[in-house]
Coordinates of C-alpha atoms in Angstrom, one line a residue:
Chain A
G1 CA 58.7 68.6 45.1
D2 CA 55.8 69.7 43.8
S3 CA 53.7 68.9 45.5
V4 CA 49.5 69.9 46.8
T5 CA 48.2 69.7 49.9
Q6 CA 44.2 70.4 50.6
M7 CA 41.9 70.7 53.1
E8 CA 40.8 67.3 53.7
G9 CA 36.9 66.6 54.3
P10 CA 34.6 66.2 54.8
V11 CA 32.9 69.5 55.1
T12 CA 28.9 69.2 55.6
L13 CA 27.3 72.8 54.9
S14 CA 23.2 73.9 54.9
E15 CA 22.0 75.7 51.5
E16 CA 23.4 79.0 51.3
A17 CA 26.0 78.9 53.5
F18 CA 29.6 79.8 52.4
L19 CA 32.3 77.1 51.6
T20 CA 35.9 77.8 51.9
I21 CA 37.8 74.6 50.7
N22 CA 41.3 75.8 51.2
C23 CA 44.9 74.7 48.9
T24 CA 47.9 75.1 49.0
Y25 CA 51.3 74.5 46.5
T26 CA 54.7 73.8 46.7
A27 CA 56.3 74.2 43.2
T28 CA 59.7 74.9 41.7
G29 CA 57.7 78.5 39.2
Y30 CA 54.5 79.6 38.7
P31 CA 52.4 76.7 37.2
S32 CA 49.3 77.3 36.4
L33 CA 46.7 75.7 39.0
F34 CA 43.2 74.0 38.4
W35 CA 40.1 72.8 40.6
Y36 CA 38.0 70.2 39.6
V37 CA 35.4 68.6 40.7
Q38 CA 34.3 65.0 40.9
Y39 CA 29.4 64.3 41.0
P40 CA 29.1 61.6 42.1
G41 CA 28.8 58.3 39.9
E42 CA 31.2 60.7 37.7
G43 CA 34.6 61.3 36.5
L44 CA 36.4 64.2 37.2
Q45 CA 35.1 67.5 35.5
L46 CA 37.6 70.5 34.6
L47 CA 35.4 73.8 37.6
L48 CA 38.6 76.7 37.5
K49 CA 41.4 77.0 36.6
A50 CA 44.4 80.2 36.9
T51 CA 47.6 81.1 35.0
K52 CA 49.2 83.2 36.3
A53 CA 49.2 85.4 39.8
D54 CA 46.9 87.1 41.0
D55 CA 44.6 85.5 38.1
K56 CA 41.1 84.5 39.6
G57 CA 39.4 81.6 38.0
S58 CA 35.5 81.4 38.3
N59 CA 33.3 79.7 37.5
K60 CA 29.2 77.8 38.5
G61 CA 29.3 80.7 41.2
F62 CA 33.0 78.9 42.9
E63 CA 35.9 81.0 43.0
A64 CA 39.7 80.9 43.4
T65 CA 42.3 83.1 43.4
Y66 CA 46.4 82.2 43.0
R67 CA 48.3 84.0 45.7
K68 CA 51.6 83.1 44.7
E69 CA 52.7 85.3 48.4
T70 CA 50.5 82.8 49.7
T71 CA 51.4 79.1 47.7
S72 CA 47.3 79.1 48.1
F73 CA 44.8 78.6 46.0
H74 CA 41.6 78.4 47.7
L75 CA 38.3 77.4 46.4
E76 CA 35.7 80.1 47.8
K77 CA 31.6 79.4 47.0
G78 CA 29.5 81.9 48.8
S79 CA 26.1 80.3 48.6
V80 CA 26.4 76.1 47.6
Q81 CA 23.4 74.8 47.2
V82 CA 22.7 70.5 47.3
S83 CA 23.5 69.9 43.9
D84 CA 27.2 71.3 44.9
S85 CA 28.1 68.1 47.2
A86 CA 30.8 66.7 45.1
V87 CA 34.3 65.5 45.9
Y88 CA 36.5 68.7 45.0
F89 CA 40.0 67.7 44.1
C90 CA 42.8 71.1 43.8
A91 CA 45.8 69.9 41.7
L92 CA 49.0 71.5 39.8
P93 CA 51.0 70.7 36.6
S94 CA 54.3 69.6 37.3
D95 CA 57.0 71.9 35.7
R96 CA 60.3 69.7 36.0
G97 CA 61.6 67.8 33.1
S98 CA 62.1 64.5 34.1
T99 CA 58.4 64.6 35.5
L100 CA 56.6 67.3 33.3
G101 CA 52.8 67.2 32.0
R102 CA 51.9 64.5 35.3
L103 CA 48.9 66.6 36.9
Y104 CA 49.4 66.8 41.0
F105 CA 46.5 66.3 42.4
G106 CA 45.3 66.9 46.6
R107 CA 43.3 63.6 48.7
G108 CA 39.9 65.8 47.5
T109 CA 37.5 67.1 49.9
Q110 CA 34.2 65.7 49.7
L111 CA 31.1 68.0 50.3
T112 CA 27.6 67.8 51.2
V113 CA 25.2 70.0 51.4
W114 CA 22.0 69.8 53.1
P115 CA 18.6 71.3 51.8
Chain B
G1 CA 33.4 68.0 19.8
A2 CA 33.8 64.3 21.9
G3 CA 35.6 64.7 25.4
V4 CA 37.4 61.6 26.0
S5 CA 35.7 58.5 26.0
Q6 CA 37.1 55.1 27.7
S7 CA 35.7 51.6 27.4
P8 CA 34.5 49.2 29.6
S9 CA 33.0 51.6 31.9
N10 CA 33.1 48.7 34.5
K11 CA 34.9 45.5 34.5
V12 CA 35.0 42.8 36.7
T13 CA 38.1 40.0 36.6
E14 CA 38.9 36.9 38.3
K15 CA 42.2 37.3 40.2
G16 CA 45.2 36.1 37.7
K17 CA 43.4 37.4 34.5
D18 CA 44.6 39.6 31.8
V19 CA 42.8 43.5 31.4
E20 CA 43.0 46.0 28.4
L21 CA 41.6 49.0 28.7
R22 CA 40.7 52.0 26.2
C23 CA 40.6 56.0 26.3
D24 CA 40.2 57.8 23.1
P25 CA 41.7 61.1 23.5
I26 CA 40.3 64.5 23.0
S27 CA 40.4 64.3 18.8
G28 CA 44.3 66.6 18.1
H29 CA 45.7 66.3 21.9
T30 CA 49.0 65.0 21.4
A31 CA 49.5 64.5 25.0
L32 CA 47.1 61.7 26.5
Y33 CA 48.1 60.8 30.2
W34 CA 46.6 57.7 32.8
Y35 CA 45.9 57.7 36.5
R36 CA 44.4 56.1 39.1
Q37 CA 41.8 56.4 41.9
S38 CA 41.5 54.6 44.3
L39 CA 40.4 54.7 48.2
G40 CA 43.5 54.2 49.6
Q41 CA 45.7 56.4 47.5
G42 CA 43.6 58.9 46.5
L43 CA 44.2 60.3 42.3
E44 CA 47.9 58.6 41.1
F45 CA 49.5 59.1 38.1
L46 CA 50.5 56.1 36.4
I47 CA 52.1 57.0 32.9
Y48 CA 52.3 59.5 30.2
F49 CA 52.4 60.2 25.9
Q50 CA 53.7 63.2 24.6
G51 CA 54.1 63.5 20.8
N52 CA 56.3 60.4 19.7
S53 CA 58.7 60.8 23.1
A54 CA 59.4 58.0 25.3
P55 CA 56.4 58.1 27.5
D56 CA 56.9 58.5 31.3
K57 CA 55.9 55.8 32.5
S58 CA 57.7 56.4 36.4
G59 CA 54.1 55.8 38.0
L60 CA 53.9 52.3 37.0
P61 CA 53.3 50.2 39.8
S62 CA 54.5 46.9 38.4
D63 CA 56.2 45.2 36.2
R64 CA 52.1 44.1 35.5
F65 CA 51.4 47.3 34.1
S66 CA 51.7 48.4 30.5
A67 CA 50.1 50.3 27.6
E68 CA 50.9 51.9 25.0
R69 CA 49.6 54.4 22.6
T70 CA 48.9 53.3 18.6
G71 CA 49.5 56.0 16.0
G72 CA 49.3 59.2 18.2
S73 CA 46.3 58.7 19.6
V74 CA 44.3 55.6 21.4
S75 CA 45.6 54.1 24.2
T76 CA 45.9 50.6 25.4
L77 CA 46.5 50.7 29.5
T78 CA 46.8 46.5 29.9
I79 CA 47.2 44.8 33.4
Q80 CA 48.4 41.4 33.4
R81 CA 48.1 38.5 36.3
T82 CA 45.3 41.5 37.8
Q83 CA 46.0 41.4 41.9
Q84 CA 42.5 42.2 44.1
E85 CA 44.7 45.3 44.7
D86 CA 44.5 46.6 41.5
S87 CA 40.6 47.0 41.8
A88 CA 40.2 51.0 41.6
V89 CA 38.9 53.4 38.8
Y90 CA 41.1 54.1 36.3
L91 CA 41.4 57.4 34.6
C92 CA 42.5 58.3 31.2
A93 CA 43.1 62.5 30.3
S94 CA 44.4 63.9 27.9
S95 CA 45.9 67.5 26.6
L96 CA 46.4 70.0 23.6
L97 CA 49.6 69.8 25.2
P98 CA 51.7 69.3 28.7
R99 CA 52.2 72.4 29.5
G100 CA 52.0 76.1 28.1
V101 CA 50.1 78.6 29.2
G102 CA 46.3 77.1 29.0
A103 CA 47.3 75.1 26.7
E104 CA 47.6 72.1 29.7
T105 CA 44.8 72.2 30.7
Q106 CA 43.5 67.7 31.5
Y107 CA 40.6 66.2 30.2
F108 CA 38.9 63.5 31.6
G109 CA 37.5 60.5 30.7
P110 CA 35.1 58.9 32.8
G111 CA 36.9 56.0 34.7
T112 CA 36.8 52.7 33.6
R113 CA 36.1 50.3 37.2
L114 CA 37.9 48.0 37.7
L115 CA 36.8 45.1 40.5
V116 CA 39.2 41.9 40.8
L117 CA 38.1 39.4 42.4

């Protein structure tokens, strides 16, 4: 069935370091892919998305490219900031009739950035 | 415009009591979802409403959990005879459509933090 496998953390980086959080997926079709972020004490916010193969989603300096050949949607940022400290979730929507609409989430990756 | 709102933001209850959690989706969004976020289980899907169709209840963990959506807008998640393992953050989300390029993005509310003593 549809699923998401996400690199588990925690990830601890110094400010201005390069970030990669791996995400791979299993799906019957070619769903849209999402990254959500949860800042401390807050709800989930959409960070970026990609709707088809080879699309690159980007926002706030974060990028992720939809790779059909490797079924991956890795999140990257060239220079992290302390304010990026949060939990990041990779997600895909179900494309199956009986479960249509629900999101499958990865387990989440806790990122802590030190000054 | 306004985002998804949920109330209460925090709820403390005693084991065995019933609780009701409310969700106001974004105006015009036809699809509404409930998820639960707990330390051991991550983000779990609970239930999904789409327009006037029968809801997808396949994620509800037990028959103590139920939800309704009135008038295609506001939704209430009810937990009867609460147990300590029900303690979690309950998240509501809505989307314009359940699927479709660009239209299936789910927008989340701030959540209700439930603590069962």
